Each structure stands twice: as structure tokens, then as C-alpha cells.
Coordinates of C-alpha atoms in Angstrom, one line a residue:
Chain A
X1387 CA -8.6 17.2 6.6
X1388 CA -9.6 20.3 8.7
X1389 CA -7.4 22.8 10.7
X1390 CA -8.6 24.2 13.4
X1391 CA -7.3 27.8 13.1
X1392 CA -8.3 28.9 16.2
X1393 CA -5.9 26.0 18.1
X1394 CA -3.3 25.7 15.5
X1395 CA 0.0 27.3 16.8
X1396 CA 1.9 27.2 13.1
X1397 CA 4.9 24.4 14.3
X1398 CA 4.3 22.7 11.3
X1399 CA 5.1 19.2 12.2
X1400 CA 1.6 17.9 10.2
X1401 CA 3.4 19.3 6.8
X1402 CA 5.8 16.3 6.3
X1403 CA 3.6 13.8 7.4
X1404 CA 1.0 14.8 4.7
X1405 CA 0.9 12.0 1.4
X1406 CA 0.6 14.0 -0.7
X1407 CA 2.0 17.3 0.1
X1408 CA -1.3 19.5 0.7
X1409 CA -0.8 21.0 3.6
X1410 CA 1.3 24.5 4.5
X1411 CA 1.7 27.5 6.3
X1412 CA -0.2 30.9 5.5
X1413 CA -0.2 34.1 5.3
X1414 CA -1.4 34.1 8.8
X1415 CA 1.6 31.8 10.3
X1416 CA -0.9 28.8 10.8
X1417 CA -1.4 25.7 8.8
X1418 CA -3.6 25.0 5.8
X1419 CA -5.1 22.3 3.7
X1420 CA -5.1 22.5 -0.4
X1421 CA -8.3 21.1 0.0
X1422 CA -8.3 20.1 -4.2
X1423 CA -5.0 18.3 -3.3
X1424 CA -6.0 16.6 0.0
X1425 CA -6.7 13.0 -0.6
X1426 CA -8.6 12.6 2.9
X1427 CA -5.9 9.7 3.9
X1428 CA -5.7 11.0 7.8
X1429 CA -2.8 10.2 8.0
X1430 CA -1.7 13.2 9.2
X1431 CA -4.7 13.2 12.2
X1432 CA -3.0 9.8 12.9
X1433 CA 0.3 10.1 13.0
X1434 CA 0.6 13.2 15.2
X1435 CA -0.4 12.7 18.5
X1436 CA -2.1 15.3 20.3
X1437 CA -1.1 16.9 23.3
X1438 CA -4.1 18.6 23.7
X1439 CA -2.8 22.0 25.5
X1440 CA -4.2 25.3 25.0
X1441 CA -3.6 27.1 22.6
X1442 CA -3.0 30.8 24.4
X1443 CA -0.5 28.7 26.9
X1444 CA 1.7 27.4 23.7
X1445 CA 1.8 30.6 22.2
X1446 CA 2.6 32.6 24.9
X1447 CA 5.4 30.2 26.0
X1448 CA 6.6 30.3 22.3
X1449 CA 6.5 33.9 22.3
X1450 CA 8.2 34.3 26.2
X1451 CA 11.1 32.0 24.2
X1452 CA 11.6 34.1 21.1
X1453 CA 12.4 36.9 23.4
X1454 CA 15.4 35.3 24.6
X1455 CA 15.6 34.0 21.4
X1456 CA 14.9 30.2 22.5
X1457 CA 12.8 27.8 20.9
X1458 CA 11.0 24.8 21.6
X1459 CA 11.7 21.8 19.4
X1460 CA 8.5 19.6 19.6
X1461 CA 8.2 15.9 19.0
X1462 CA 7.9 15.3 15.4
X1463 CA 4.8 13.3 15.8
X1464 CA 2.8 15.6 18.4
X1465 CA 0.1 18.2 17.4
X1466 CA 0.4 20.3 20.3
X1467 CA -3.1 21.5 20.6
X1468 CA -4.9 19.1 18.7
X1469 CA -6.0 21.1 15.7
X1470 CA -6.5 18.3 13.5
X1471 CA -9.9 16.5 12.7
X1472 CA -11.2 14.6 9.8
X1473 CA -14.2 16.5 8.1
X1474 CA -17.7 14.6 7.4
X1475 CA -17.3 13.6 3.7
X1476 CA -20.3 14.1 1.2
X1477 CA -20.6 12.6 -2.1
X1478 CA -18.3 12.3 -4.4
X1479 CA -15.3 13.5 -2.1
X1480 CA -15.7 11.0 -0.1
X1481 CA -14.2 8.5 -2.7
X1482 CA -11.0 10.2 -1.6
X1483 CA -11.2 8.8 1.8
X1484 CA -12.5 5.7 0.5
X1485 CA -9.1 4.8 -1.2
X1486 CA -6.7 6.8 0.3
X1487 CA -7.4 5.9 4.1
X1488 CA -6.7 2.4 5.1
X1489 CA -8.4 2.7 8.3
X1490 CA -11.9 3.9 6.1
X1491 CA -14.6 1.8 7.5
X1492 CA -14.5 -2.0 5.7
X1493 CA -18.4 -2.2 5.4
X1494 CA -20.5 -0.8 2.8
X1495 CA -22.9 0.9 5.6
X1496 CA -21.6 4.6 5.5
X1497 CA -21.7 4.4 1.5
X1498 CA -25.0 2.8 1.3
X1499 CA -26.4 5.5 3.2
X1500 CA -25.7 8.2 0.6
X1501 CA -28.2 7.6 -1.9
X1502 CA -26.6 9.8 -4.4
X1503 CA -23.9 7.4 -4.6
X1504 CA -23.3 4.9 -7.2
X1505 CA -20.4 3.7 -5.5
X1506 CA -20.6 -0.3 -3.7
X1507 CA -17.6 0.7 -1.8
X1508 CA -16.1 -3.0 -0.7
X1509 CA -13.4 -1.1 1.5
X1510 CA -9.8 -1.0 0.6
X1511 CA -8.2 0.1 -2.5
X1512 CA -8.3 -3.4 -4.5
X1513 CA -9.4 -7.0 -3.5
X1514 CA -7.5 -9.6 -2.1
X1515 CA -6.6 -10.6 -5.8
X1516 CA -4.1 -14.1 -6.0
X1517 CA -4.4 -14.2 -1.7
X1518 CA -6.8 -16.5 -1.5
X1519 CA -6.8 -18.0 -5.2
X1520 CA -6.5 -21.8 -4.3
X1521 CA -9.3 -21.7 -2.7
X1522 CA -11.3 -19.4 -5.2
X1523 CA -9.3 -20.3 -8.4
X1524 CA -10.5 -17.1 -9.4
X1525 CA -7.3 -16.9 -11.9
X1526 CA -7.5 -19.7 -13.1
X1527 CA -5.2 -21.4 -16.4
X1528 CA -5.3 -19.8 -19.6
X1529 CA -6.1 -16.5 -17.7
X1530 CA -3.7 -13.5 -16.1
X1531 CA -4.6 -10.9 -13.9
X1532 CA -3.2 -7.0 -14.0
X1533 CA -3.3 -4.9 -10.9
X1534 CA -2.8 -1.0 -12.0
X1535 CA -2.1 0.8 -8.8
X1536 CA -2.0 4.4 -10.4
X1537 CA -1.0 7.7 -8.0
X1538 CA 1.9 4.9 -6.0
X1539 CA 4.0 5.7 -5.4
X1540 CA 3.6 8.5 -3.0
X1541 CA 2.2 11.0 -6.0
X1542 CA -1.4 10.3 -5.9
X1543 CA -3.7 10.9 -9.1
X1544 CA -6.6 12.0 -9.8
X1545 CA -9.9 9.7 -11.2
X1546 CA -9.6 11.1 -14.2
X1547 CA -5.9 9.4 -15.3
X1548 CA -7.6 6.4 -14.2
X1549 CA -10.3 6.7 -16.6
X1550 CA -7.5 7.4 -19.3
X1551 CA -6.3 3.4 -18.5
X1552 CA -9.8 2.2 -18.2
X1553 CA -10.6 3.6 -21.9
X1554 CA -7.4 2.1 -23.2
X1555 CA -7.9 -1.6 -21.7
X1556 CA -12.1 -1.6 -21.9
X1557 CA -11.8 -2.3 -26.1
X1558 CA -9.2 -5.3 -25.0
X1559 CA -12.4 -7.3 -23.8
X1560 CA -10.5 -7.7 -20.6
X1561 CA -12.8 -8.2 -17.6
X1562 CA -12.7 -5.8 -15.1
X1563 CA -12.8 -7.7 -11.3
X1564 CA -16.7 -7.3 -10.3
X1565 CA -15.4 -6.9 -6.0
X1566 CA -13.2 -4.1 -7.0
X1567 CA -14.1 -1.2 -5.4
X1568 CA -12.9 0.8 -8.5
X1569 CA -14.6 -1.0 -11.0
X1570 CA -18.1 0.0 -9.7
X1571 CA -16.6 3.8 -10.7
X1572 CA -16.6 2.5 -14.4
X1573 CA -20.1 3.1 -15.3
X1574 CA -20.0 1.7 -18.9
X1575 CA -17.5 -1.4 -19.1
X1576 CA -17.6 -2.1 -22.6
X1577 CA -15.4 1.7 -23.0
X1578 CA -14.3 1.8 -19.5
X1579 CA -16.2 5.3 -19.0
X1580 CA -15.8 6.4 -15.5
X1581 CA -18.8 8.0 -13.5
X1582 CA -17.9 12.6 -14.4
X1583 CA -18.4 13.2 -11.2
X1584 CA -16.0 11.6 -9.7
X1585 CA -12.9 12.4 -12.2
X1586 CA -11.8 15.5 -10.4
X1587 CA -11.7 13.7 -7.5
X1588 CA -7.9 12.3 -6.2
X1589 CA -7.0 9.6 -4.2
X1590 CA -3.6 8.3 -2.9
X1591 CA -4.1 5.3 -4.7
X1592 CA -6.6 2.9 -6.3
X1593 CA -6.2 -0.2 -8.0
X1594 CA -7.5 -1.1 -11.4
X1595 CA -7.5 -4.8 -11.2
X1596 CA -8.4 -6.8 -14.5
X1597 CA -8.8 -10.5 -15.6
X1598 CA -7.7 -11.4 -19.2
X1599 CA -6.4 -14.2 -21.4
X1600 CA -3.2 -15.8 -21.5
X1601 CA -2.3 -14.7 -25.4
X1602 CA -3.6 -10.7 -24.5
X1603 CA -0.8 -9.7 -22.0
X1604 CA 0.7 -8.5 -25.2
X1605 CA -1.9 -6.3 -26.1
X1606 CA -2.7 -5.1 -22.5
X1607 CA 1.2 -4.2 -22.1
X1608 CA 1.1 -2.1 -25.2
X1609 CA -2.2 -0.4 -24.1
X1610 CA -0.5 0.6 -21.0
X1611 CA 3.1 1.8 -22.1
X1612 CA 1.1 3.9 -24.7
X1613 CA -1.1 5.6 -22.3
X1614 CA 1.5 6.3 -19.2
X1615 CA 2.6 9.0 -21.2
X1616 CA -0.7 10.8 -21.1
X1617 CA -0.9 10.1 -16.7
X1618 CA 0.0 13.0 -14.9
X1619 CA 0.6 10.5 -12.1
X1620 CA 2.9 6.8 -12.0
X1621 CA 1.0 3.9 -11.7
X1622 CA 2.6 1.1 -10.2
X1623 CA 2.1 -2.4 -12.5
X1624 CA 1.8 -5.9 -11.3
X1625 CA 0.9 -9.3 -13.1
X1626 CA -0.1 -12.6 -11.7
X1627 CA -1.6 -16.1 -13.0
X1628 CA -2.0 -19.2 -11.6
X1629 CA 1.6 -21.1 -11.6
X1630 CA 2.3 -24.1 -14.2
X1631 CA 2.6 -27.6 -13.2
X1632 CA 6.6 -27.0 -13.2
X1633 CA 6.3 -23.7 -11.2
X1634 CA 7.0 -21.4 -14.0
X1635 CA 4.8 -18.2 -14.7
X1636 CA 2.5 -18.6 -17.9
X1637 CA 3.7 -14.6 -18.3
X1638 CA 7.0 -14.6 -18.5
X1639 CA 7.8 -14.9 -22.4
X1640 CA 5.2 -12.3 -23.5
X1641 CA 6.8 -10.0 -20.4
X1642 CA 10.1 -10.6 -22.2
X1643 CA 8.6 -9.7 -25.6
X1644 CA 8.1 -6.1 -24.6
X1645 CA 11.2 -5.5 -23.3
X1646 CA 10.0 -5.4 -19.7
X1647 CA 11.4 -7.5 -16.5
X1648 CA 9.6 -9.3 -13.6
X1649 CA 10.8 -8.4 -10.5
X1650 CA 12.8 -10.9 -8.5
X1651 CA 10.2 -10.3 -5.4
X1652 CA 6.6 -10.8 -5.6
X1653 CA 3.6 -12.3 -3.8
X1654 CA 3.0 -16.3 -4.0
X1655 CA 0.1 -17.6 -2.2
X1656 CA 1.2 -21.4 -1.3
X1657 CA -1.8 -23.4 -1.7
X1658 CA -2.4 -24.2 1.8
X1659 CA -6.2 -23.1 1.4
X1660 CA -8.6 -25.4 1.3
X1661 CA -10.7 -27.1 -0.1
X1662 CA -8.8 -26.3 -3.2
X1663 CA -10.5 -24.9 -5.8
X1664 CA -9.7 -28.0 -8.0
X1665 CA -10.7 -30.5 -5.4
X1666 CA -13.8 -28.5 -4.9
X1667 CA -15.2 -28.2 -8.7
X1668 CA -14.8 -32.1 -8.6
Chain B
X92 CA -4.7 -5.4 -2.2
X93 CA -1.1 -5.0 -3.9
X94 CA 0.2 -4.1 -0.5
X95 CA 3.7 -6.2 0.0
X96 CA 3.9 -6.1 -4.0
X97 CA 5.8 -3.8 -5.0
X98 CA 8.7 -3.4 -2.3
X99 CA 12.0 -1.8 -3.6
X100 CA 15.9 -3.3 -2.8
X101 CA 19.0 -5.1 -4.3
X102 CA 18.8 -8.8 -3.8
X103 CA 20.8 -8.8 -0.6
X104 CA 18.3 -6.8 0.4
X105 CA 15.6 -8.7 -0.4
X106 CA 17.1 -11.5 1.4
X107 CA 16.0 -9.9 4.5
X108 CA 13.1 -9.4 3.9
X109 CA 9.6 -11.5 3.9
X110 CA 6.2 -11.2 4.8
X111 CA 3.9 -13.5 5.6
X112 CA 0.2 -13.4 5.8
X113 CA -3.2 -15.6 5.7
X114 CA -7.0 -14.7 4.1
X115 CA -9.9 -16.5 4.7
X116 CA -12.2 -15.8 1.9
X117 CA -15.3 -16.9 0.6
X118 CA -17.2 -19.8 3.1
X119 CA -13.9 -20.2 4.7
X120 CA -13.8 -16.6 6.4
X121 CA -16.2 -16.9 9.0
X122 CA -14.7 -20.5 9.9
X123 CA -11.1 -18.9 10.2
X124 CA -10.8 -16.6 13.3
X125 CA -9.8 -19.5 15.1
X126 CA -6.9 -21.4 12.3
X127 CA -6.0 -17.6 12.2
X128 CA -5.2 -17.1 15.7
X129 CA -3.4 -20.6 15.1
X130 CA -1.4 -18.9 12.1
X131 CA -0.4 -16.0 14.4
X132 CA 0.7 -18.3 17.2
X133 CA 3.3 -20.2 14.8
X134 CA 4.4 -16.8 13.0
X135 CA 4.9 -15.6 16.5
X136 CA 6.8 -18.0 18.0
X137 CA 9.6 -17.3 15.1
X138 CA 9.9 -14.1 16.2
X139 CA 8.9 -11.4 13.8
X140 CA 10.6 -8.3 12.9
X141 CA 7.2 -6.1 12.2
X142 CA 3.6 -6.7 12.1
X143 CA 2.9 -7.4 15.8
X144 CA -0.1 -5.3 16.0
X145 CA -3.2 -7.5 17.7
X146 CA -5.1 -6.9 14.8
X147 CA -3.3 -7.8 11.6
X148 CA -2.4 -11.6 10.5
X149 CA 0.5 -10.0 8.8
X150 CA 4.2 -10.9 10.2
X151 CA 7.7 -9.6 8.3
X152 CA 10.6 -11.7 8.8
X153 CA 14.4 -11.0 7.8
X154 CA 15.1 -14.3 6.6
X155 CA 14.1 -17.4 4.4
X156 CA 15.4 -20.1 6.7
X157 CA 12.3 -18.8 9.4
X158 CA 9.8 -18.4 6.7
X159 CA 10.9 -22.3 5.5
X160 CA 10.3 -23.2 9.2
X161 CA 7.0 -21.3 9.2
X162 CA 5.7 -23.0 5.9
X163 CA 6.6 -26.5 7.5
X164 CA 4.3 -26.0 10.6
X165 CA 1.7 -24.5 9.1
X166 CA 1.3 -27.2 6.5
X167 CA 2.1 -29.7 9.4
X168 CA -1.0 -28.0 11.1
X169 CA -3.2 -27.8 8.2
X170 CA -5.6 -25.3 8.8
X171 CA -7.2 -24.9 5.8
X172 CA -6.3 -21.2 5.3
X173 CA -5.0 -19.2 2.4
X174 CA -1.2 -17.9 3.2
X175 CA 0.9 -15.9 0.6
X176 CA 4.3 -14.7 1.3
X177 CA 6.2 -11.9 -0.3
X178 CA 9.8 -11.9 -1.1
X179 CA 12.3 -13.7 -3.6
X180 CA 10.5 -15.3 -5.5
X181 CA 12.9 -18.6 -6.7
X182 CA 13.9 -18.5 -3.2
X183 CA 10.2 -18.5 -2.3
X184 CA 10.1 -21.5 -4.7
X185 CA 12.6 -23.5 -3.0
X186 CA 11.4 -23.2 0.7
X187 CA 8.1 -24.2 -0.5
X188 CA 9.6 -27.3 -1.7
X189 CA 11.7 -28.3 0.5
X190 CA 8.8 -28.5 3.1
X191 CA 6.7 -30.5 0.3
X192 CA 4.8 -27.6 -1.0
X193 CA 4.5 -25.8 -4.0
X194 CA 3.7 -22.3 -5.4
X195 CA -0.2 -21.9 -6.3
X196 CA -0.6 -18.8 -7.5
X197 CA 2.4 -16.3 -8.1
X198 CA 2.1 -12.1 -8.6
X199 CA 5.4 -10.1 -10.1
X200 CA 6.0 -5.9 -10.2
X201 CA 6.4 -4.8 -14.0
X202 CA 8.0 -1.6 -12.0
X203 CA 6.7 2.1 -12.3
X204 CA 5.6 3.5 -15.4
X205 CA 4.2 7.3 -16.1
X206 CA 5.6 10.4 -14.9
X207 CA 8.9 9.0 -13.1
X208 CA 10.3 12.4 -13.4
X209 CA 8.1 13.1 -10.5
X210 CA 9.7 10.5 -8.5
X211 CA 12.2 11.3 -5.6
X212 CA 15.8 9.3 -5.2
X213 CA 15.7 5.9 -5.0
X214 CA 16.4 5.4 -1.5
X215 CA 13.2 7.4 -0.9
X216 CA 11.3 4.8 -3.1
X217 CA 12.6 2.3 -0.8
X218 CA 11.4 3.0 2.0
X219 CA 8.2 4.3 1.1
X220 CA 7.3 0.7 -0.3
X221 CA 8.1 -0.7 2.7
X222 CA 4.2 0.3 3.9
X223 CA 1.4 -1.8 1.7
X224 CA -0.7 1.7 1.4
X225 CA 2.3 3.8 0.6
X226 CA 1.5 5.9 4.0
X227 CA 5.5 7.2 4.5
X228 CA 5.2 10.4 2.6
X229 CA 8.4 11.3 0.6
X230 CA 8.2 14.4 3.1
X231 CA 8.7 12.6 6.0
X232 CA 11.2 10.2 4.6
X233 CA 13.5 13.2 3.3
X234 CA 12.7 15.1 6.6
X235 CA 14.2 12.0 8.8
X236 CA 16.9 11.9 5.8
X237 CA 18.2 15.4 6.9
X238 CA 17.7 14.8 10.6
X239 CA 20.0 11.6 10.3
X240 CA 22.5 13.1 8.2
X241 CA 22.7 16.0 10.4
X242 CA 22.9 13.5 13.2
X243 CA 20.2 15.1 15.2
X244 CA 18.2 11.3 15.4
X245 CA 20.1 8.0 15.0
X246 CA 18.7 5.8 12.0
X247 CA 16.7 3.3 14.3
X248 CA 14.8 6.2 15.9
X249 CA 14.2 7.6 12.8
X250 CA 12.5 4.6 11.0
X251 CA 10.8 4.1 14.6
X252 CA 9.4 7.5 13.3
X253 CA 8.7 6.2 9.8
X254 CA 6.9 3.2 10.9
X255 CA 4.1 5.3 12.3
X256 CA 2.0 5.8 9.6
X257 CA 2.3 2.1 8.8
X258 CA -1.1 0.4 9.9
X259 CA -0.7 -2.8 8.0
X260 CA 2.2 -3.8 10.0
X261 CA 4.6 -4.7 7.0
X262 CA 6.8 -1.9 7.3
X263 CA 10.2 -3.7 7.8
X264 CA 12.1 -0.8 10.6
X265 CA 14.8 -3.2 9.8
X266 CA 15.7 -2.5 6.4
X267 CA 14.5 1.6 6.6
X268 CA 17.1 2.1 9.4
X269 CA 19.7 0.0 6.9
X270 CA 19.1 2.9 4.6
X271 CA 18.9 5.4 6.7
X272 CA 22.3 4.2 7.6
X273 CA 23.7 4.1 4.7
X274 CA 22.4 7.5 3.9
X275 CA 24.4 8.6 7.0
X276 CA 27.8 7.3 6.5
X277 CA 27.1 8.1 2.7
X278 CA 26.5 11.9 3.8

């Protein structure tokens, strides 16, 4: 994100709207960005609303107040002067935006244009994973998906704790899901080696989202509990698979094994998609 | 997108707290504008607590009774669309057969693992899962935390504030002002 110096008045209302707590007041009484933690999310430039006034008025009528020792509360969500704007991006920072903003643009047309880039963004942090599964039985039985959302939530992380995880479950033979925008970061699959130049790089969050067999979720659990305690970051776990004929969770007893617990929410898709994946492959 | 996956709370709770969605996907998403607009007509007429934006086919409801109701017409009108709901999951379960359906495809939290001790209090956690990117920085929530307990805002216009950021639409005001409330009387 950028700060205009010469219209920001130092009230400080982007500070707590910031993810990821980059941004603060200088030396010079005016806002700044930690440009290496900025994760390019906006979501400051969208949550304030700008009042567009000048600059010169605000501070003069802030400075006629602090005579008489008054001052003007603003709005929480107004940028008086609109100092805010997003910067253009360049390769690889722009993997920040990417992930972190949800608004990025959906299309692979502003990453396609960069041809230093070796990065088929698909928009979005993962894919639309068990949300349309009846239809694409794309976890099908015998199989279990992981979705590793590392930096949620609320810390962020960098590319390079995600590359820790990818190391860990690439010698698993799991399969890492080919739409995932994060998976075409992994330049080698078979060790889960992430593209260096995008490692330094941080994000609010990204998903690492992997297909593997029923009897691994074992294995994959261990890899992960062993390597959290190398993440400077959390990551945020989920597991899915396609429901048994009884509505029971092929999952559950290896989950147990490790000492973990599902969670009493979740996501069910409800297999009103058609044609059905199993009607279809007929 | 693990969006609605990983939302925080106690059972009771939970109770008040679904959200339902469609995707098209594949050869079925260019046919589905249309059975979508049809989705958002019948999620609409049961009166959703969040997710009323024009351009999201993502509604939150505070009950499972409505979400039971839901299910029934949409499988009554048989549009051919993916739906997933988040919430209890057995409870979940039980709507979908009572309206003679019957849970496809199912996705649990394992929690939070790594450097918890970075984490804020847990009623921070629980609100900022509320929004499927995580957008409610822990700033914000603590900020709107002191303002309540102060009682400078009142709870409802401080998640009002905390809903901002939320451009998904599943950020349940509902439940954030709950906490906020209880963070209130709690001091």
C-alpha cells in the first residue's frame, strides 16, 4: 500500500484496519507502511472511506483545535484526505496481492502479462475444493483431501514456511491440486521446492491444498505436527473426503489415532449438483 | 476456498450460525447464472442474516430449522447446482435427511497448529473467523473491544464496524455483536 505523505494528516485510523499490522506513525507524525510486512491485501484502501478534503484545511482546523485544546474524533472508517492508494505490483510482489486481496482480479490476464512470471494465478487463495465435488467427484473414495491454510489466522507468513510444508508432504507422494494457485509456486513436485524468488515474499494467507490416499492421513498428520514447530506462522488445517454410504467420514479413526479432534462445524456440500459425478462416469 | 471452514464458537453458538452457498463448476458454470439467481431468490425469501451483497451467492442464517426449509426447496426445485452449507455438522446431517437428502461430500477443521503463542484471546479468534479471508484484523477487533467496554460504541455498531472488511458476505454481525456483548458485561 502507498501513503501519500503529502495528504496524510497522521489520525491514524488506517493502523487498526491493517491485517497484518504494517502500518504506523513516523518520526514525522504521518503514517507509514513496513513495506517487507505489507501483504498488499487493501484492505485498509477499502475499508476507510475517503473524505477527500484537503489536506492544509484538516490540519489547520486540527491545529486551530489543539489550541483550545479540542480535538476532532473522526469516523473510524474515514481517511480524511484520501492518502491511500494501491501501488502497481511487479513481479514477484505481486504474489502478495494475489493471495492476500480477495477483490485481486479473478482472471489470469494481469499475471499472464508479466512474462517473468511463472505463476498461472487462478485467483483466490485455494480452489473451490469439496464445493462442487458431486458433480466433479474430484475426491473421490479411497482418497482425502488436506487444505493447509498457513499465515490464518490473522498472522500472515511468509512463502518460505510454506515451502517448509511442501518439503515435508512432497516425499508422501501426495498429489498436490493442479488449479491451486499455490501449487504452480512449487516448481519441483516430487520435493515440493518452491520457486526462491518468491520465498521472501508474504501473504495473508494461501492454501496448500493436497489429494492423498485413505491409509496416508496418518503419515500426512505426522508430517505436519513435526514441521509446525519450524513455521514462524499458524496454519490453519482442514480435511475432507467424500462421505460413506452411512454418512460417516472415512477420516475419522486415523484423526483419532493422533490424538487430534474434528470439529463439530464444517463444510458439507449436499449433492444437489448434477449430473452427479457417478451418474455421469456411467 | 476454506472460507466458512474454520469458524470459532461453543456449540450454542454454532447453533446460530450457518451458511449457505452454490458453485457451478465445470460445464455446469456458464449454464448456472440463471438456477443461481433461483438459489438466491429461495435463500432470500428466508431472510438472511448476512451475505446480502448483489454479487455473492453466499447467505448466513441463525438457525437450522431455515436452512432445513432451504434444502427442501432447493431440492424441490432441482437446479442442478452444487450447494454446501457450513455449520454443525450431525445437525447438518439430519436436516439433509429429513428433506430426503444426504451428505456428499463433508470437510472438518483439525484447528490451529504452529506458533499459537502468537495468537490473541479467544474471543478475538472468534470473530476474526467469522470473515472467509480472515479480513477483521486482530487490531480492529481489540480496538472496537476497548471502545465497547469503554462504552463509547454499543456492540451492534461495533460489529456493523467489523463487518466492513468482510467482502464475502459470511461475516455473521449477529454472533460478533454476541461477543462483543459479552465482552461488555464481562468488562
Amino acid at each position: 500500500m502507498d501513503i501519500n505523505k503529502e495528504r496524510c494528516v497522521g489520525c491514524g485510523n488506517c493502523i487498526s484496519w491493517c491485517t497484518v499490522g504494517a502500518i504506523y506513525i513516523g518520526a514525522d507524525s504521518k503514517a507509514e507502511v513496513n513495506t517487507d510486512e505489507c501483504v498488499e491485501c487493501s484492505n485498509c484502501y477499502r475499508s476507510l472511506t475517503s473524505e477527500g478534503r484537503n489536506p492544509i484545511f484538516v490540519r489547520a482546523v486540527r491545529r486551530l483545535l489543539g489550541i483550545f485544546h479540542l480535538y476532532y474524533d473522526a469516523p473510524l472508517d474515514v481517511c480524511p484526505t484520501g492518502a491511500l492508494s494501491p501501488p502497481d505490483l511487479k513481479w514477484p510482489r505481486f504474489v502478495r496481492r494475489a493471495f492476500s486481496d480477495p477483490n485481486a482480479p479473478r482472471t489470469s490476464a494481469q499475471f499472464d502479462s508479466n512474462p517473468e512470471a511463472p505463476f498461472a494465478a487462478f485467483g483466490g487463495r485455494g480452489t473451490g475444493e469439496i464445493k462442487s465435488n458431486d458433480v466433479t467427484g474430484r475426491l473421490w473414495w479411497g482418497n482425502v483431501g488436506f487444505v493447509i491454510e498457513l499465515g490464518r489466522p490473522g498472522l500472515g507468513a511468509r512463502l518460505r514456511d510454506f515451502e517448509k510444508v511442501t518439503q515435508v508432504l512432497a516425499p508422501l507422494g501426495i498429489i498436490f491440486e493442479p488449479q491451486n494457485p499455490l501449487t504452480s509456486l512449487i516448481m519441483d513436485k516430487s520435493t515440493g521446492k518452491m520457486d526462491p524468488l518468491v520465498l521472501d515474499e508474504k501473504v495473508l494467507s494461501a492454501i496448500i491444498e493436497i489429494r492423498t490416499k485413505e491409509d496416508q492421513v496418518i503419515d500426512v498428520l505426522t508430517a505436519l505436527r513435526d514441521v509446525q514447530t519450524e513455521l514462524d506462522s499458524v496454519m490453519s488445517v482442514g480435511i475432507a473426503a467424500r462421505c460413506n454410504p452411512d454418512g460417516s467420514v472415512p477420516y475419522q479413526k486415523a484423526v483419532q489415532e493422533m490424538g487430534l479432534s474434528l470439529s463439530i462445524n464444517g463444510k458439507c456440500n449436499v449433492g444437489l449438483g448434477r449430473p452427479l459425478y457417478e451418474e455421469a462416469r456411467k | 476456498m476454506t472460507n466458512t471452514l474454520h469458524r470459532r464458537g461453543t456449540l450454542e453458538e454454532l447453533e446460530r450460525d450457518y451458511v449457505v452457498k452454490t458453485f457451478g463448476s465445470g460445464p455446469v458454470r456458464e449454464l448456472a447464472a440463471k438456477k443461481r439467481e433461483t438459489f438466491k431468490e429461495i435463500a432470500l425469501k428466508h431472510h438472511p442474516i448476512a451475505g446480502l451483497n448483489d454479487d455473492v451467492h453466499e447467505f448466513v442464517f441463525d438457525n437450522a430449522a431455515t436452512v432445513k426449509e432451504i434444502l427442501g426447496e432447493l431440492k424441490g426445485a432441482d437446479l442442478g447446482i452444487s450447494v454446501t452449507v457450513s455449520g454443525l455438522v450431525d445437525r447438518l446431517g439430519l436436516c439433509c435427511r429429513e428433506v430426503g437428502l444426504s451428505l456428499h461430500t463433508v470437510e472438518h477443521s483439525l484447528g490451529i497448529m504452529g506458533r499459537l503463542d502468537r495468537l490473541p484471546s479467544d474471543s478475538i479468534l472468534d470473530i476474526n473467523s467469522l470473515c472467509g479471508h480472515g479480513m477483521v484484523s486482530f487490531n480492529i477487533i481489540q480496538k472496537m473491544i476497548d471502545l465497547v467496554k469503554r462504552r463509547r460504541i454499543s456492540p451492534k455498531v461495533a460489529a456493523a464496524y467489523l463487518s466492513k472488511p468482510c467482502t464475502c458476505g459470511s461475516f455473521n454481525s449477529q454472533r460478533a455483536e454476541e461477543i462483543l456483548e459479552r465482552m461488555r458485561v464481562l468488562g
